[in-house]
């Protein structure tokens, strides 16, 4: 009975580093494939693999014994995974391992998809952002991951690849539970695809943290609003919440209730309440159930305000 | 345990070393290469004491593996200024009394350098935002922020 | 900004660059973890996963088989510890308990308690091997909070422990309450009866950590001749030496402790944790062994400061605080020795209150053994007192600073322990706060509030020694034994330069190891600039005398005709007869050999330090988030030897206090597991969480020091907890008496979320 990892009668913290479970980092091999095909081959070689993008989750998890592997597959030498840019149809295609800083420093990305920058620019500090990727943030499947809710309201789709081909899936279908994603061991995330946003729409993401930086979201919300041609009615909305459930959540009822409404405080407040209704948070060192539910509502309203402003600017 | 051969340019010097894949860049710098100016405060990305530049970008050396830097350029505090010709940031930290125990100082200087290389004229808020990944428990940050702003001013003539 | 009463100095009061500065900004300075020795191997410690358990057996055989492992130690390798008490300068400890804390014997008393250690050729191998040590535990129910631990039916950490009462009597029943102290004076009942208003409140604070950025470390080499050398990060090399000597039962003369640069301590680097373990691993392996703690180890196993419970009743008549009755219970952690006594002693010190009864309880709980943290015991106590005063001021419609001024302590006021204040600057700091631009500026806008609070801390005196030797080039080597955490090399060198009339640059300070200088107490208790300063002054005086003697020889005149003045020796009869310090030093070989002065003091005349802080906050009414908008700290610093470093001490203390007030806390689950043992979730302020911190240095010289020096390092952490709470009360209309005043707590309180 010395194995600390086995002493787990406690509720596991909602997400992120749980430094109290410590096992030594076991030795592993490191491989750096130069192509997707090579990466798939490594994934299929029968050994236990972990993928390494920026490493800001996985290196710490290995060190703290929360994950283990025989081989760590570095994705950063695969050109497709490091590139990002707009396709001719206006889709922003982001290589899964491209560092966040490169992404949010890009003027086009900031202009055309500011809600993505809302999220990408608050993940960790400057040093973390030099390495951390969207792919890592999503695949790590923390319910509090900042890019998730933002990408969900943006309607992002994921290009998943494996030796047997590729498939696409809406980002919200990636998450299976805290720290668990729906990818097969043979698969990896190749690209995050953010479709061109509807006209007269705006999206916004924000989170609540006790400090002003270097914290994991206690709760977070993303919202997208589409206005009608005259700008006085809401045509459609998307709302997503983070850190208030085992996965990031779409707040469907809240979003639907906004359709046809006059954009403004009254409608937003109602949406906020409905959003809080889908929240099923836990109490941990980052926040309590009641606090998180309340925050879900407050942050939804704030996200909607931000989205409205951007939608108006877009008109 | 099998060790991997890695070649990199560290502080401008072509360097090679052997390391285990599980060793972080921080361990490699400190234990294998004797570059102990880069400090360990948390070993999980939260304190910035291990800040170094990797291909010109600011990273936490504890969140990078040694094997990952093959072919890369790394700058550590040892590659910034020297006792005879201090970098303006180092000079400003001394003059503004921006260090007490000094263990966070290399990290702050590397981090601030990355900022000033990119943005020569940050304002106070920008400096605070950029440095939020570097913890200091001694100073309350006041004199650190002043030192960075002062260095930015001091570097002005040099840049023209 | 500064207000000063002291004479003009040449070096003191200037802001030279510290002698160790260049090394530190270039990364060349050697901290403990930077030690590299030939043949050195690495140690790792296995720690308890349980908060409370009996250790039934430890089987190290599997660990020993791991290739690369060179030694394994458990408590069985320690000599049997005697139950004697040793004084560490900031509190006494029993050697049995000290040894048990270094490596558990029969019981583990907190999660993270060290039980065994391995040394191997790499830290990874050592860690892997430590994981293969089999420990059999009988798990016991833990008790985590101070009031639970005081209950009669609480699980007992130590079945032998009975409460130590003042005067010796006690119940004789086993208890987690290690001791009870009482301070009383006047007649509280009569004062309560006669009061205009009496308020009674309860306050709680959580355990918080010093948070120094450099984890504990130790490198030990058991030498072939049986001596032991230790390189470590410590606030007191001599205290490490004496503790290691006790634990390992070695004569102190056999141990040499080399203090490396230290990356922060704040009181937390006074106790030893790793040194005896590294020593024994070295003895067994025949190699030097380095152990560095992980951040998690630091949080789980090194000295936080107590969580506390305080109940306080306070009476006001007109504008006088007439009586206080208070009960304080502090968590000591696994072994006795919280700073509750100091909390009790200091909580009323800024004031002149005649009637008081204060009861203080030191209580063991299944959490790490607490150690000193900057003004140990005082901040939590001031959190209570200063909120009570604020509430009474508000109720009586009095300006809170005016009320403090009316009740201020001054020269002649007695503290609760009977000690009488000499000249102090308590009133001066309140006055300076009242007239500060900050306090006089309006505070506007919704959800904003301003708070004030005062604080007090003693200074320690204790023992210091230094040696100053003149070099032939006219410079002076200053050898001292106090580790330099925040610029004390500079502040001591400045005092020597002032004494000798030399420029600052002429003095070259070195922190020596325990073989190279006589005894020095810890860097702590705000004592170094004061007490080692006295030793420096003494050494300087000795040098001056010697310089006069040597000059007399060189000038061929009578000593009586010469005076030491302005960095040289001058004839009072003939103005042309003058020799500079450097000229005399250069010719030392012709006048009697090397010139040196020493100072060795058991410092008396310690000052007392007071501060008053003003803070503006804004509270987000929806999320409960608090922004610090503006902060001004006023402090009586005696004489600001190096004003920048004094300001830095104040700003650092304020930052720690603000963190303590708003977000820092040890967050445990019921099993005694610390859930936030990382910097990500133990939320210390970042650069983005604080504004610039304005300082106002009031200089009321300490009559007990030739340059009027008072300790400045600790008092700035005393007022912020209450000042922030008072500001939040203003901003929200709610009083928060439980720390931390986190967004969660504010939301729960102001929005009725339970
Ligand atoms: C100090 C600190 C602060 C942080 N703050 C935040 C924060 O504010 N908000 C936040 O959301 N997160 C935060 N994080 C977590 C982390 O930085 C982010 O989740 C980051 O985006 C992860 O990206 P990465 O590239 O570093 O992932 P990695 O660590 O490389 O990978 C993460 C996980 O995803 C898997 N993976 C990576 N790429 C792929 C792929 N292409 N296909 C399939 N699986 C893949 C990996 O195997 C691993 O399990 C913080 C981390 C640290 C250390
Ligand atoms: S040691 Fe790398 S961030 Fe703290
Ligand atoms: S100076 Fe000590 S941590 Fe920054």
Coordinates of C-alpha atoms in Angstrom, one line a residue, chain C residues 58-252:
Chain C
X58 CA 8.7 -0.3 5.9
X59 CA 10.2 -2.7 3.3
X60 CA 12.9 -1.1 1.2
X61 CA 14.2 -4.3 -0.4
X62 CA 12.6 -3.7 -3.8
X63 CA 13.9 -0.2 -3.9
X64 CA 17.4 -1.4 -3.2
X65 CA 17.4 -3.6 -6.2
X66 CA 16.7 -0.9 -8.7
X67 CA 19.9 -0.4 -10.8
X68 CA 21.5 3.0 -9.9
X69 CA 20.2 3.0 -6.3
X70 CA 23.1 3.7 -3.9
X71 CA 21.4 4.1 -0.6
X72 CA 18.1 3.9 1.2
X73 CA 17.3 5.4 4.6
X74 CA 14.4 5.2 7.0
X75 CA 14.0 6.4 10.5
X76 CA 15.7 3.3 11.7
X77 CA 19.0 4.8 10.5
X78 CA 18.6 7.8 12.8
X79 CA 20.1 7.8 16.3
X80 CA 17.4 7.7 18.9
X81 CA 16.1 11.2 19.6
X82 CA 16.1 12.6 23.0
X83 CA 13.2 14.7 24.1
X84 CA 15.0 18.0 24.6
X85 CA 14.0 21.4 23.5
X86 CA 16.1 23.6 21.3
X87 CA 15.7 27.3 20.6
X88 CA 15.7 28.3 16.9
X89 CA 15.4 32.0 17.3
X90 CA 11.8 32.1 16.1
X91 CA 10.5 29.5 18.5
X92 CA 11.6 26.5 20.3
X93 CA 11.3 22.9 19.1
X94 CA 11.7 19.5 20.7
X95 CA 14.4 17.4 19.1
X96 CA 12.2 14.3 19.1
X97 CA 9.5 16.2 17.2
X98 CA 12.1 17.7 14.9
X99 CA 13.4 14.3 14.1
X100 CA 10.0 12.9 13.6
X101 CA 9.1 15.6 11.2
X102 CA 12.3 15.0 9.2
X103 CA 11.5 11.3 8.9
X104 CA 8.4 9.8 10.6
X105 CA 9.0 7.1 13.2
X106 CA 5.9 5.4 14.5
X107 CA 3.2 7.7 13.1
X108 CA 2.7 9.9 10.1
X109 CA 0.8 13.0 11.0
X110 CA 0.1 14.7 7.8
X111 CA -0.1 13.9 4.1
X112 CA 3.3 14.5 2.7
X113 CA 5.1 13.5 5.9
X114 CA 8.5 12.0 4.9
X115 CA 8.9 8.3 5.7
X116 CA 11.9 7.1 3.7
X117 CA 14.5 8.3 1.2
X118 CA 16.5 6.9 -1.7
X119 CA 19.7 8.1 -3.3
X120 CA 20.5 7.1 -6.9
X121 CA 22.5 8.1 -9.8
X122 CA 19.7 10.2 -11.2
X123 CA 16.7 11.9 -9.7
X124 CA 14.4 9.9 -11.9
X125 CA 15.9 6.6 -10.7
X126 CA 15.7 7.7 -7.1
X127 CA 12.0 8.7 -7.6
X128 CA 11.2 5.3 -9.2
X129 CA 12.9 3.5 -6.5
X130 CA 11.2 5.5 -3.8
X131 CA 8.0 4.3 -5.3
X132 CA 9.0 0.7 -4.7
X133 CA 9.4 1.1 -1.0
X134 CA 6.5 -0.8 0.6
X135 CA 5.0 0.9 3.7
X136 CA 2.2 -0.7 5.6
X137 CA 0.0 1.8 7.3
X138 CA -2.9 1.5 9.8
X139 CA -4.9 4.5 8.7
X140 CA -6.4 6.7 11.5
X141 CA -9.1 9.3 11.2
X142 CA -7.5 12.8 10.7
X143 CA -8.5 16.0 12.4
X144 CA -7.9 19.0 10.3
X145 CA -9.5 22.1 11.7
X146 CA -8.5 23.9 14.8
X147 CA -11.9 23.9 16.5
X148 CA -12.5 20.2 15.7
X149 CA -9.1 19.3 17.1
X150 CA -10.0 21.0 20.4
X151 CA -13.0 18.9 21.0
X152 CA -12.7 16.3 23.7
X153 CA -13.6 13.4 21.3
X154 CA -11.2 14.5 18.6
X155 CA -8.7 12.0 17.2
X156 CA -5.4 12.5 19.1
X157 CA -2.2 13.1 17.2
X158 CA -0.2 12.2 20.2
X159 CA -1.8 10.2 23.0
X160 CA 0.9 11.4 25.5
X161 CA 0.2 15.1 24.9
X162 CA -1.5 17.1 27.7
X163 CA -2.1 20.8 27.6
X164 CA 0.7 22.9 29.1
X165 CA -0.9 25.6 31.2
X166 CA 0.8 28.6 32.4
X167 CA 1.8 28.0 36.0
X168 CA 2.0 24.3 35.3
X169 CA -1.5 22.9 36.3
X170 CA -3.7 21.4 33.7
X171 CA -6.4 18.8 33.3
X172 CA -3.9 16.0 32.7
X173 CA -6.2 14.6 30.1
X174 CA -4.7 13.9 26.7
X175 CA -5.5 16.6 24.2
X176 CA -4.4 18.1 20.9
X177 CA -4.2 21.5 22.7
X178 CA -0.5 21.7 23.3
X179 CA -0.5 24.8 25.4
X180 CA -2.7 27.6 26.7
X181 CA -1.4 31.1 27.5
X182 CA -3.2 34.0 29.0
X183 CA -2.5 37.7 29.1
X184 CA -4.6 39.8 31.4
X185 CA -4.6 43.4 32.7
X186 CA -7.1 45.8 34.2
X187 CA -10.7 44.9 34.7
X188 CA -12.5 43.9 31.5
X189 CA -15.9 43.2 33.2
X190 CA -16.1 46.7 34.6
X191 CA -15.0 48.3 31.3
X192 CA -17.6 46.3 29.4
X193 CA -20.3 47.4 31.9
X194 CA -19.4 51.0 31.5
X195 CA -19.0 51.0 27.7
X196 CA -21.1 52.9 25.2
X197 CA -20.9 49.9 22.8
X198 CA -19.6 46.4 23.0
X199 CA -19.1 44.3 19.9
X200 CA -18.3 40.6 19.8
X201 CA -17.3 38.7 16.7
X202 CA -15.7 35.6 15.4
X203 CA -12.9 35.4 12.8
X204 CA -11.2 32.5 11.0
X205 CA -8.3 32.2 8.7
X206 CA -6.9 29.3 6.7
X207 CA -3.5 27.9 6.5
X208 CA -1.3 29.8 4.0
X209 CA 2.2 29.2 2.8
X210 CA 5.2 31.5 2.6
X211 CA 5.3 30.8 -1.1
X212 CA 9.0 31.4 -1.6
X213 CA 9.9 30.5 -5.2
X214 CA 12.9 28.4 -4.5
X215 CA 12.0 24.9 -3.1
X216 CA 13.9 23.6 -0.1
X217 CA 17.1 21.8 -1.0
X218 CA 20.1 20.3 0.6
X219 CA 23.4 18.7 -0.5
X220 CA 25.4 16.8 2.0
X221 CA 28.8 15.2 1.9
X222 CA 29.8 12.8 4.7
X223 CA 33.6 13.2 4.4
X224 CA 36.2 10.6 4.9
X225 CA 37.3 12.1 8.2
X226 CA 33.9 11.8 9.6
X227 CA 33.0 15.4 9.2
X228 CA 29.8 16.5 7.5
X229 CA 29.5 19.4 5.0
X230 CA 26.1 20.7 4.0
X231 CA 25.3 23.1 1.3
X232 CA 21.8 24.4 1.7
X233 CA 19.2 27.1 1.3
X234 CA 18.5 28.4 4.8
X235 CA 17.8 31.5 6.8
X236 CA 20.4 30.5 9.3
X237 CA 23.4 28.3 8.7
X238 CA 24.1 28.0 12.4
X239 CA 20.6 26.9 13.2
X240 CA 20.9 24.2 10.5
X241 CA 24.1 23.2 12.1
X242 CA 22.6 22.9 15.6
X243 CA 19.5 21.1 14.4
X244 CA 21.4 18.6 12.3
X245 CA 23.8 18.1 15.3
X246 CA 20.8 17.3 17.5
X247 CA 19.0 15.0 15.1
X248 CA 22.2 13.1 14.1
X249 CA 23.8 13.4 17.5
X250 CA 27.0 14.9 16.2
X251 CA 29.1 17.6 17.8
X252 CA 28.5 20.9 16.1

